[in-house]
Short mmCIF file of C-alpha atoms and ligand atoms in Angstrom, two decimals:
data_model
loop_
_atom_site.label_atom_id
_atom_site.label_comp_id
_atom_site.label_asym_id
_atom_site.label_seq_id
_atom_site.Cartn_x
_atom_site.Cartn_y
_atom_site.Cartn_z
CA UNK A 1 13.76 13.72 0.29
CA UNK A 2 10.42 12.39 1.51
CA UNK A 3 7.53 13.15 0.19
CA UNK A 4 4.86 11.80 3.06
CA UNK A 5 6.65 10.58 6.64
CA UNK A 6 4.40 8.75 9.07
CA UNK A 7 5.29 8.55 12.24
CA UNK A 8 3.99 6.55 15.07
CA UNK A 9 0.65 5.99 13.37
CA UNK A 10 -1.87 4.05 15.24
CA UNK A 11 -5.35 3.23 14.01
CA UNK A 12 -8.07 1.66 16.06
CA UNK A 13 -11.52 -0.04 15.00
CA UNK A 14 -13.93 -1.31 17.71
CA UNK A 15 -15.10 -4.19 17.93
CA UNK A 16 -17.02 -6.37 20.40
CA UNK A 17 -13.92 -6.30 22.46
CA UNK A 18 -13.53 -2.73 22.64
CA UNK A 19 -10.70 -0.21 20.69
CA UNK A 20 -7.96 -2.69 19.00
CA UNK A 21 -5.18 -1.51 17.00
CA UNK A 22 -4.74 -2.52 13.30
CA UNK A 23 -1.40 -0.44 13.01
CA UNK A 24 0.60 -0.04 15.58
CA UNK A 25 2.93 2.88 15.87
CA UNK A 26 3.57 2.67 12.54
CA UNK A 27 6.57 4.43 10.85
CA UNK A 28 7.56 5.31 6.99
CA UNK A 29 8.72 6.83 4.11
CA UNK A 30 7.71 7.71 0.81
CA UNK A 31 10.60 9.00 -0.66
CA UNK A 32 9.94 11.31 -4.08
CA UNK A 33 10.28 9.50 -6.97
CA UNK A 34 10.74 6.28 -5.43
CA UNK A 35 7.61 3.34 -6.11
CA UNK A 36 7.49 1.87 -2.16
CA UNK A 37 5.61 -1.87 -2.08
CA UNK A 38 3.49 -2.38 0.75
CA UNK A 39 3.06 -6.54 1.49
CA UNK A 40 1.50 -8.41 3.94
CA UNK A 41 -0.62 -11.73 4.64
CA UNK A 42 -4.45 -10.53 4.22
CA UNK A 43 -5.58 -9.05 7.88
CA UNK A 44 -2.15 -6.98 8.67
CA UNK A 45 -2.95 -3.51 8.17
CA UNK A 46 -2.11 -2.85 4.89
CA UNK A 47 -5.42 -1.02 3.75
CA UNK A 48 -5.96 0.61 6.73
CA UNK A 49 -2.39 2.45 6.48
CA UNK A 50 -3.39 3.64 3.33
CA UNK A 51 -6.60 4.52 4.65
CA UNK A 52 -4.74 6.69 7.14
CA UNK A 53 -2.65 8.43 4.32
CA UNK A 54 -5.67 10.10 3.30
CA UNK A 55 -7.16 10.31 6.93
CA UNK A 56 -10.20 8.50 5.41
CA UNK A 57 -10.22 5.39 8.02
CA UNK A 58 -14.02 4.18 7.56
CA UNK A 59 -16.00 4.16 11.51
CA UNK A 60 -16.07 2.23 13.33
CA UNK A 61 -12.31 3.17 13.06
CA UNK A 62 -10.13 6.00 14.18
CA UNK A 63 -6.46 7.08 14.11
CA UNK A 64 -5.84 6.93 17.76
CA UNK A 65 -2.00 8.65 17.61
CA UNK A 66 0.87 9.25 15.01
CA UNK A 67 1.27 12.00 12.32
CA UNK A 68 1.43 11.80 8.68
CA UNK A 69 3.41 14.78 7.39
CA UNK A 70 2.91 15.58 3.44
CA UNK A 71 5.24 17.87 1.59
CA UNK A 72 3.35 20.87 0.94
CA UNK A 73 0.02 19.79 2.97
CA UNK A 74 1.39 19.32 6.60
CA UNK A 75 0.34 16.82 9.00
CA UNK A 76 -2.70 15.22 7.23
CA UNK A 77 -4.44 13.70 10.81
CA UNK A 78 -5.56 17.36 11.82
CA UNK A 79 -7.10 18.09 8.62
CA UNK A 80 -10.96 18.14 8.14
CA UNK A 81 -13.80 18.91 6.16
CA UNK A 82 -12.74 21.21 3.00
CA UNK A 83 -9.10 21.21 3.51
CA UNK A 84 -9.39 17.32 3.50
CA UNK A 85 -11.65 16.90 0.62
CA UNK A 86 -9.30 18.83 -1.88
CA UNK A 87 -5.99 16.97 -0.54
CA UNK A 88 -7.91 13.35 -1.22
CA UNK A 89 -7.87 12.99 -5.23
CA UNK A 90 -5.64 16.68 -5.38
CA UNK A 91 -2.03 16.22 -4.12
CA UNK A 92 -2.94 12.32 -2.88
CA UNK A 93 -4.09 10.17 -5.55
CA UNK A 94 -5.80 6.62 -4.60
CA UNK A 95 -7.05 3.62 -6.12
CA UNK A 96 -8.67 2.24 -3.24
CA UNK A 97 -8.90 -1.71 -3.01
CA UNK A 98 -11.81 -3.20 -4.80
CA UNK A 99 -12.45 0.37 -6.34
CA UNK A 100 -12.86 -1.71 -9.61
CA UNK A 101 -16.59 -1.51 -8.28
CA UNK A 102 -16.42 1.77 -7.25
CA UNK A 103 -17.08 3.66 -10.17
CA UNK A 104 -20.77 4.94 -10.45
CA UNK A 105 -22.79 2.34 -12.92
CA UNK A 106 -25.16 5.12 -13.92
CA UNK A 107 -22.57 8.01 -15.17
CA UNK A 108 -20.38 7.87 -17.82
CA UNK A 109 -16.58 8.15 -17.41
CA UNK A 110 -16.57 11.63 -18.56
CA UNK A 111 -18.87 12.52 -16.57
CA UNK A 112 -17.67 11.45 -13.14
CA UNK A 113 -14.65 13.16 -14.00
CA UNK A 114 -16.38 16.67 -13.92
CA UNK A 115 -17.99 15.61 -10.95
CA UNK A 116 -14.49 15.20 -9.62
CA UNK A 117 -12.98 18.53 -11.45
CA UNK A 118 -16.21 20.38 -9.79
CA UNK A 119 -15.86 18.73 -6.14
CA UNK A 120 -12.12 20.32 -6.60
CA UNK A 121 -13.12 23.58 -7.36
CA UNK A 122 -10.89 23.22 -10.92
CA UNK A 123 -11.97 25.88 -13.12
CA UNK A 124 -10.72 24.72 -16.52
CA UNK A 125 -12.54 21.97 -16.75
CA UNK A 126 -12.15 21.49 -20.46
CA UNK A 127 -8.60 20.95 -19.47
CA UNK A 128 -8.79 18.53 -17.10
CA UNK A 129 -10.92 16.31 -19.62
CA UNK A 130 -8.05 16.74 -21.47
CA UNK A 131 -5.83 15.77 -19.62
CA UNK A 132 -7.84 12.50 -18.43
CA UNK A 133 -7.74 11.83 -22.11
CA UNK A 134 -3.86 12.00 -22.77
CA UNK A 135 -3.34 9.95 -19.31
CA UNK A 136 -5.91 7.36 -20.90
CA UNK A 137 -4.37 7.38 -23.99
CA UNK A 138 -0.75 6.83 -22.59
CA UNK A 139 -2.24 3.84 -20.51
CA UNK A 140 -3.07 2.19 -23.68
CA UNK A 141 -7.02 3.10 -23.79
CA UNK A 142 -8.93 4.91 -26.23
CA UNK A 143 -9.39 8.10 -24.52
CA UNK A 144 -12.26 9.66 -26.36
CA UNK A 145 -14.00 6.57 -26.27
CA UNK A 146 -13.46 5.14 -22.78
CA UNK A 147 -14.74 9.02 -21.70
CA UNK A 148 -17.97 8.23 -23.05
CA UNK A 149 -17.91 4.55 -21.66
CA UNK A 150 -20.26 3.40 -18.33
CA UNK A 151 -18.29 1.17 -16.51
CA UNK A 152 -20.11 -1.84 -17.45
CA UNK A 153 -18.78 -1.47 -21.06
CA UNK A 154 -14.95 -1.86 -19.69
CA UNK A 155 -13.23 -5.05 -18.90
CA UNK A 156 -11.88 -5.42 -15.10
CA UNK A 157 -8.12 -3.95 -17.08
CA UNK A 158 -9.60 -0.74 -18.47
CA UNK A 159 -11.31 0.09 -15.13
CA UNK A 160 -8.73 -0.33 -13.14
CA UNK A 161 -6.77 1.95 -15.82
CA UNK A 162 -9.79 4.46 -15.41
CA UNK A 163 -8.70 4.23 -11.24
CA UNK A 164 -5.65 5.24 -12.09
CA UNK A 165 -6.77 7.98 -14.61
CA UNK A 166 -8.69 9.58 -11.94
CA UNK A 167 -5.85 9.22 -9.55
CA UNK A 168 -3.74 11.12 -11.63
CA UNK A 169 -5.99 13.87 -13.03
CA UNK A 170 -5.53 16.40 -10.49
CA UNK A 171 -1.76 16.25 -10.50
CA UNK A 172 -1.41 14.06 -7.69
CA UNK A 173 2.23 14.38 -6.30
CA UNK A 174 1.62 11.11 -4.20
CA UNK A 175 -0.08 8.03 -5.17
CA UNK A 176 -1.44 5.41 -3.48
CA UNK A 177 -2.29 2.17 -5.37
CA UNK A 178 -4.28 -1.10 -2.81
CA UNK A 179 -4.07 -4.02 -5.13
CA UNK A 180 -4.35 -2.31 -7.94
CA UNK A 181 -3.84 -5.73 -9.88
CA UNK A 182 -5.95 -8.13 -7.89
CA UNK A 183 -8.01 -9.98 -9.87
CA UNK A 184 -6.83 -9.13 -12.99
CA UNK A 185 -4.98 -12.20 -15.20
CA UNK A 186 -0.93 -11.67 -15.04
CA UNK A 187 -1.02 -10.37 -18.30
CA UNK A 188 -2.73 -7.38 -17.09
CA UNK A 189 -1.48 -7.49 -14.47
CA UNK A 190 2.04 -6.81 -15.90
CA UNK A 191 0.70 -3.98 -18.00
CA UNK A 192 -1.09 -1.73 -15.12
CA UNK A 193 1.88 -2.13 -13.08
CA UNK A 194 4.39 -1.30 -16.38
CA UNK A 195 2.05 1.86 -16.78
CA UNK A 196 1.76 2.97 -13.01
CA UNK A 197 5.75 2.46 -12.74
CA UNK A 198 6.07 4.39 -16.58
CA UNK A 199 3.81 7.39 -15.01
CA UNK A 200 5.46 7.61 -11.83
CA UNK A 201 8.67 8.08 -13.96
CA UNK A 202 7.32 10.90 -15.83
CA UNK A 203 5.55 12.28 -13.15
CA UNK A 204 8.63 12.15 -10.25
CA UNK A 205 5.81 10.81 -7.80
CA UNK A 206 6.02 8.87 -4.63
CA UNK A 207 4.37 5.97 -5.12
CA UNK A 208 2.67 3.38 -2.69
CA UNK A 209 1.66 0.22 -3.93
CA UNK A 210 0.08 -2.12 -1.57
CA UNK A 211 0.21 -6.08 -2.39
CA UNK A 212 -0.01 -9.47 -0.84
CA UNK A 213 1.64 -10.20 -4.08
CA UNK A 214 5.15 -9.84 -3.29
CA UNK A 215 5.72 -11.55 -6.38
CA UNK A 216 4.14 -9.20 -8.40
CA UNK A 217 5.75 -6.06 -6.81
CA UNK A 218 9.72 -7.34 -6.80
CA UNK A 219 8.97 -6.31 -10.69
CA UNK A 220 8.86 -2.77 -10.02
CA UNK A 221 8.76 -1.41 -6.70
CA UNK A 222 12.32 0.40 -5.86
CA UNK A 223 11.67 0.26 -1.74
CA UNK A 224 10.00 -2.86 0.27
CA UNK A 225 8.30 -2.96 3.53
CA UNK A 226 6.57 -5.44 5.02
CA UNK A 227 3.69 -5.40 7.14
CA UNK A 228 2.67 -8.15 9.91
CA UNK A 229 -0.08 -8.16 12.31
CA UNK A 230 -0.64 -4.38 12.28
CA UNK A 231 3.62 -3.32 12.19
CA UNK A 232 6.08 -2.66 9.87
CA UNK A 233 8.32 -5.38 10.75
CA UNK A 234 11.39 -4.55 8.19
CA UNK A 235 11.77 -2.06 5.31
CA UNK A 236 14.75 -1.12 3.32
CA UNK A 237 15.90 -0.93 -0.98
CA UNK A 238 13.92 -3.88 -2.98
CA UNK A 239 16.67 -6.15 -4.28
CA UNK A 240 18.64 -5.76 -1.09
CA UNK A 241 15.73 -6.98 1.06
CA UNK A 242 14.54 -9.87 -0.99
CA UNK A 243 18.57 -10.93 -1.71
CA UNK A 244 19.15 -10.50 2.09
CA UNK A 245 15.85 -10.49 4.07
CA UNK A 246 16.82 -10.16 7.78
CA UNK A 247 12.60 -10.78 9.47
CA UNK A 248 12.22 -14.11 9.72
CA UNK A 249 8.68 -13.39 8.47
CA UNK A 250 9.95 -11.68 5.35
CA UNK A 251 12.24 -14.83 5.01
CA UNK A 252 9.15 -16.97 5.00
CA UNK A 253 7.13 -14.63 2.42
CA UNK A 254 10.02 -14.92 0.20
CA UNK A 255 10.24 -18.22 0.34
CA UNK A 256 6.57 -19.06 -0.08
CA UNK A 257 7.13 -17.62 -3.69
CA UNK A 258 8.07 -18.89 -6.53
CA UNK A 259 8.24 -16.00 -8.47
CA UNK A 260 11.20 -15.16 -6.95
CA UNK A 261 12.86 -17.89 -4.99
CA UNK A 262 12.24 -19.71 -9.21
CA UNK A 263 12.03 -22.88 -7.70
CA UNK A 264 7.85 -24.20 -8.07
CA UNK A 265 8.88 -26.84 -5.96
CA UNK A 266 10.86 -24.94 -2.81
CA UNK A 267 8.30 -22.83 -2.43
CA UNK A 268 7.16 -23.50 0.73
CA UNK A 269 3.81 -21.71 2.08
CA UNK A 270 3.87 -20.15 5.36
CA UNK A 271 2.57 -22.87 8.21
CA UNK A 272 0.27 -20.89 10.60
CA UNK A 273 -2.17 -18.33 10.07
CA UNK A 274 -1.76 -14.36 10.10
CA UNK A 275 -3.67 -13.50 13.20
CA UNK A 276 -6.65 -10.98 13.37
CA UNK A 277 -6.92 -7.67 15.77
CA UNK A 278 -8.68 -10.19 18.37
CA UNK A 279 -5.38 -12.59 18.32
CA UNK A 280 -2.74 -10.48 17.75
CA UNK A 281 -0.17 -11.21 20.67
CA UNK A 282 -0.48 -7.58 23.18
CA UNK A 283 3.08 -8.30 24.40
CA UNK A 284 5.97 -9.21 22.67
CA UNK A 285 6.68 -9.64 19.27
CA UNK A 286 3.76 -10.07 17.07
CA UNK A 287 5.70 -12.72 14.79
CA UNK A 288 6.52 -15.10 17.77
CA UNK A 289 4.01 -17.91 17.93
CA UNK A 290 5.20 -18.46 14.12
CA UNK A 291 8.60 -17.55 14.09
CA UNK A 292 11.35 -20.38 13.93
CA UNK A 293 13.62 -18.43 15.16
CA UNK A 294 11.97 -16.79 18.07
CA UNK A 295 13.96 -16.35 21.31
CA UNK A 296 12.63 -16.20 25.15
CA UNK A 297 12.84 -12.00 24.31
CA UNK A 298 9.59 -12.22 21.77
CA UNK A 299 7.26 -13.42 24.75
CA UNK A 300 8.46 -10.51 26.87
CA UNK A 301 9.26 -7.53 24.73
CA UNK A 302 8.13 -6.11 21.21
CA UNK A 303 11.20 -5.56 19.04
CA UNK A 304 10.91 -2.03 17.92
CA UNK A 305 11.46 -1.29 14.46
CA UNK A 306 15.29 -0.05 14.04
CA UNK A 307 17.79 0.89 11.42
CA UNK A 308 20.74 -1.83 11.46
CA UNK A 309 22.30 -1.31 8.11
CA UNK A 310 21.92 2.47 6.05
CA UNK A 311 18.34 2.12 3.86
CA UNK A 312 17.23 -0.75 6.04
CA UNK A 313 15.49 -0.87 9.49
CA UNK A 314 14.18 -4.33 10.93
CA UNK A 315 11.84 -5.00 14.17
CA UNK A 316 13.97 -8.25 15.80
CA UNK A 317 15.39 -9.43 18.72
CA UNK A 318 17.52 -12.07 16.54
CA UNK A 319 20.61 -10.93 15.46
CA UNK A 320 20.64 -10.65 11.41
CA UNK A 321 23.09 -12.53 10.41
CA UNK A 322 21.48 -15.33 12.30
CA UNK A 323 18.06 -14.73 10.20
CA UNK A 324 19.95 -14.77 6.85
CA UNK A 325 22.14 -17.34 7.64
CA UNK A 326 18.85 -19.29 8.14
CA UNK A 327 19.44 -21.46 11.26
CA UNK A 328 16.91 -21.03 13.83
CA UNK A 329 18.28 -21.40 17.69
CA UNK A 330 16.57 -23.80 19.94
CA UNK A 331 13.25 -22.38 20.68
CA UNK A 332 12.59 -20.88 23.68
CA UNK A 333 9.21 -22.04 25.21
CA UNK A 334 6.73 -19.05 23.92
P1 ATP B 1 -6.07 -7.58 2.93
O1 ATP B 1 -4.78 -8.09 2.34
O2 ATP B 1 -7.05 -8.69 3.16
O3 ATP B 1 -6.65 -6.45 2.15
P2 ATP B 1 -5.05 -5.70 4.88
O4 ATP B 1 -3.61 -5.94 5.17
O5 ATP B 1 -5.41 -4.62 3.94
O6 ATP B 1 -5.71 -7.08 4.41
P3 ATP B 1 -6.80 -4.34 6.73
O7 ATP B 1 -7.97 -4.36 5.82
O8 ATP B 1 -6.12 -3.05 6.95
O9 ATP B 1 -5.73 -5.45 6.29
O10 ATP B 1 -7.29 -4.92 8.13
C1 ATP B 1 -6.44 -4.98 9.26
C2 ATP B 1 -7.20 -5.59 10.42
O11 ATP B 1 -8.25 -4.70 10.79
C3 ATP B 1 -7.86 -6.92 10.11
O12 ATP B 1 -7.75 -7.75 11.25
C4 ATP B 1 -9.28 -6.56 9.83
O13 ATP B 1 -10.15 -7.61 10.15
C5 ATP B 1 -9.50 -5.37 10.75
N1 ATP B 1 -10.49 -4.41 10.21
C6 ATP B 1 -10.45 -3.79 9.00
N2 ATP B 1 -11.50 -2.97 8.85
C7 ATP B 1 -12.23 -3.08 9.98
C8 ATP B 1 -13.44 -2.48 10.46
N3 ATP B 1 -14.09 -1.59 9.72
N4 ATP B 1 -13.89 -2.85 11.68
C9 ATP B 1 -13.23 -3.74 12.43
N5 ATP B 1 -12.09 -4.33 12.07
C10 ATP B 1 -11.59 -4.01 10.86
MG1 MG B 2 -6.36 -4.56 2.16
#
């Protein structure tokens, strides 16, 4: 059963050159209790997708079309004002990217989390510093303590253990994680992401976890999609998708890392750059100009994302098995 379905999503920000997308009729899943990693080259939509799941795109942006249905909420794009506020930090739970920074310096733990309880209208507040204590705890902090901690006296680790605290606190059924690891050193890295996937468990949440680290997420994610210049370009079950990835820009993400290809020295990184909302191609396939295995189709038409195997959907005009095989046909001139 999904827990949040979006469908068709399609947020804009303006710039100099006017209303560009930075998704692009967007479509996915988050199934209940299933973790679902997000990855994508910096620049391809990532954050503002997750953005959208809490219709909290930042101006100068704006979801321009789509729906984003939650299980119990409805269709969070037509909610505003109070209804909004409670959903954000109630039944969704983020860790927004960089939010290491995002705690207030002047307030202690403790008390930003009444300021949270209060701005939910929770009336056993006692109990919900509880609970932030026993979710602390489990992540391996000192709950009293860290409570009564400004953020300056926490390493980079604990805060981004705190993010996840107050993430959880409300009884989020969904969670939405943006690099919840970035810039943290692999061995903490390892232990966030063992706790998020060890509360998910206990919690039977639907989980978003949004990476360029694909090496990072093959550890725990159970789904995979990956983003490119603004679309979901192929999704389907983790180990399936990295053993037999069908995009040929999946194929290249996979093999830029050695983490999972295990080979330092194969690990080739992708030639090219990840193009920008100003650069993205406006016809065709998005993938094209750096795709060795693009076909005179990507100049004319954009693939559109479609299921070709149960669990697994893939935007491509080249046949799979030719993708997996790995032997590009003779360009056509794009
Ligand atoms: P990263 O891995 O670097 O976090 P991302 O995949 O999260 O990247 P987004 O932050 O969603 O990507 O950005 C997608 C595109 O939208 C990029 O081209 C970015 O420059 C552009 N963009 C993001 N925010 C804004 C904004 N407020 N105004 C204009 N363009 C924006
Ligand atoms: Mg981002």
């Amino acid at each position: 059963m999904s827990e949040v379905q979006v469908r068709g999503l399609t947020v804009e920000y303006q710039t100099s050159a006017g209303w560009l997308p930075a998704v692009a009729g967007a479509s996915l899943d988050l199934r209940a209790g299933e973790i679902t990693g997000l990855v994508g080259e910096s620049g391809s939509g990532k954050s503002t997708l997750a953005l959208s799941l809490l219709n909290a795109v930042p101006a100068p942006g704006r979801i321009a079309a789509g729906s984003i249905e939650v299980a119990g909420v409805g269709d969070v794009v037509r909610l505003t004002g109070r209804q909004l506020r409670k959903v954000r930090g109630g039944e969704l739970g983020y860790v927004f990217q960089a939010s290491q920074n995002s705690l207030n310096p002047l307030k202690t733990i403790g008390k930003q989390l009444l300021d949270l309880g209060r701005s939910h209208e929770v009336s056993d507040l006692r109990a919900l510093i509880a609970r932030a204590k026993d979710l602390a705890n489990r992540m391996g902090l000192d709950g009293d303590r860290v409570l009564d901690s400004y953020q300056h006296e926490l390493s980079g680790g604990m805060r981004q253990r705190v993010g996840i605290v107050f993430a959880l606190v409300l009884n989020a059924k969904v969670l939405i994680l943006d690099e919840p690891t970035t810039a943290l050193d692999m061995l903490s890295q390892a232990s966030v992401l063992d706790i998020v996937r060890k509360v998910h468990d206990e919690n039977q949440l639907s989980t978003l976890i949004i990476t360029h680290d694909i090496g990072a997420i093959s550890e725990i994610a159970d789904r995979l999609a990956v983003m490119y210049g603004g679309r979901i370009v192929e999704d389907g079950p983790l180990l399936d998708v990295l053993r037999r990835p069908t995009h040929p820009y999946t194929k290249a993400l996979i093999g830029a890392t050695a983490r999972i290809t295990g080979d330092v020295d194969a690990a080739r990184p992708l030639p090219g750059r990840p193009p920008d909302l100003t650069t993205v191609a406006r016809v065709g396939c998005v993938f094209r100009e750096r795709c060795p295995f693009a076909v005179a189709a990507c100049a004319d038409t954009e693939p559109p994302l479609e299921a070709w195997e149960a669990g697994r959907r893939r935007a491509c005009h080249v046949e799979p098995s030719t993708v997996l095989a790995g032997q590009p046909g003779t360009p056509a001139a794009v």
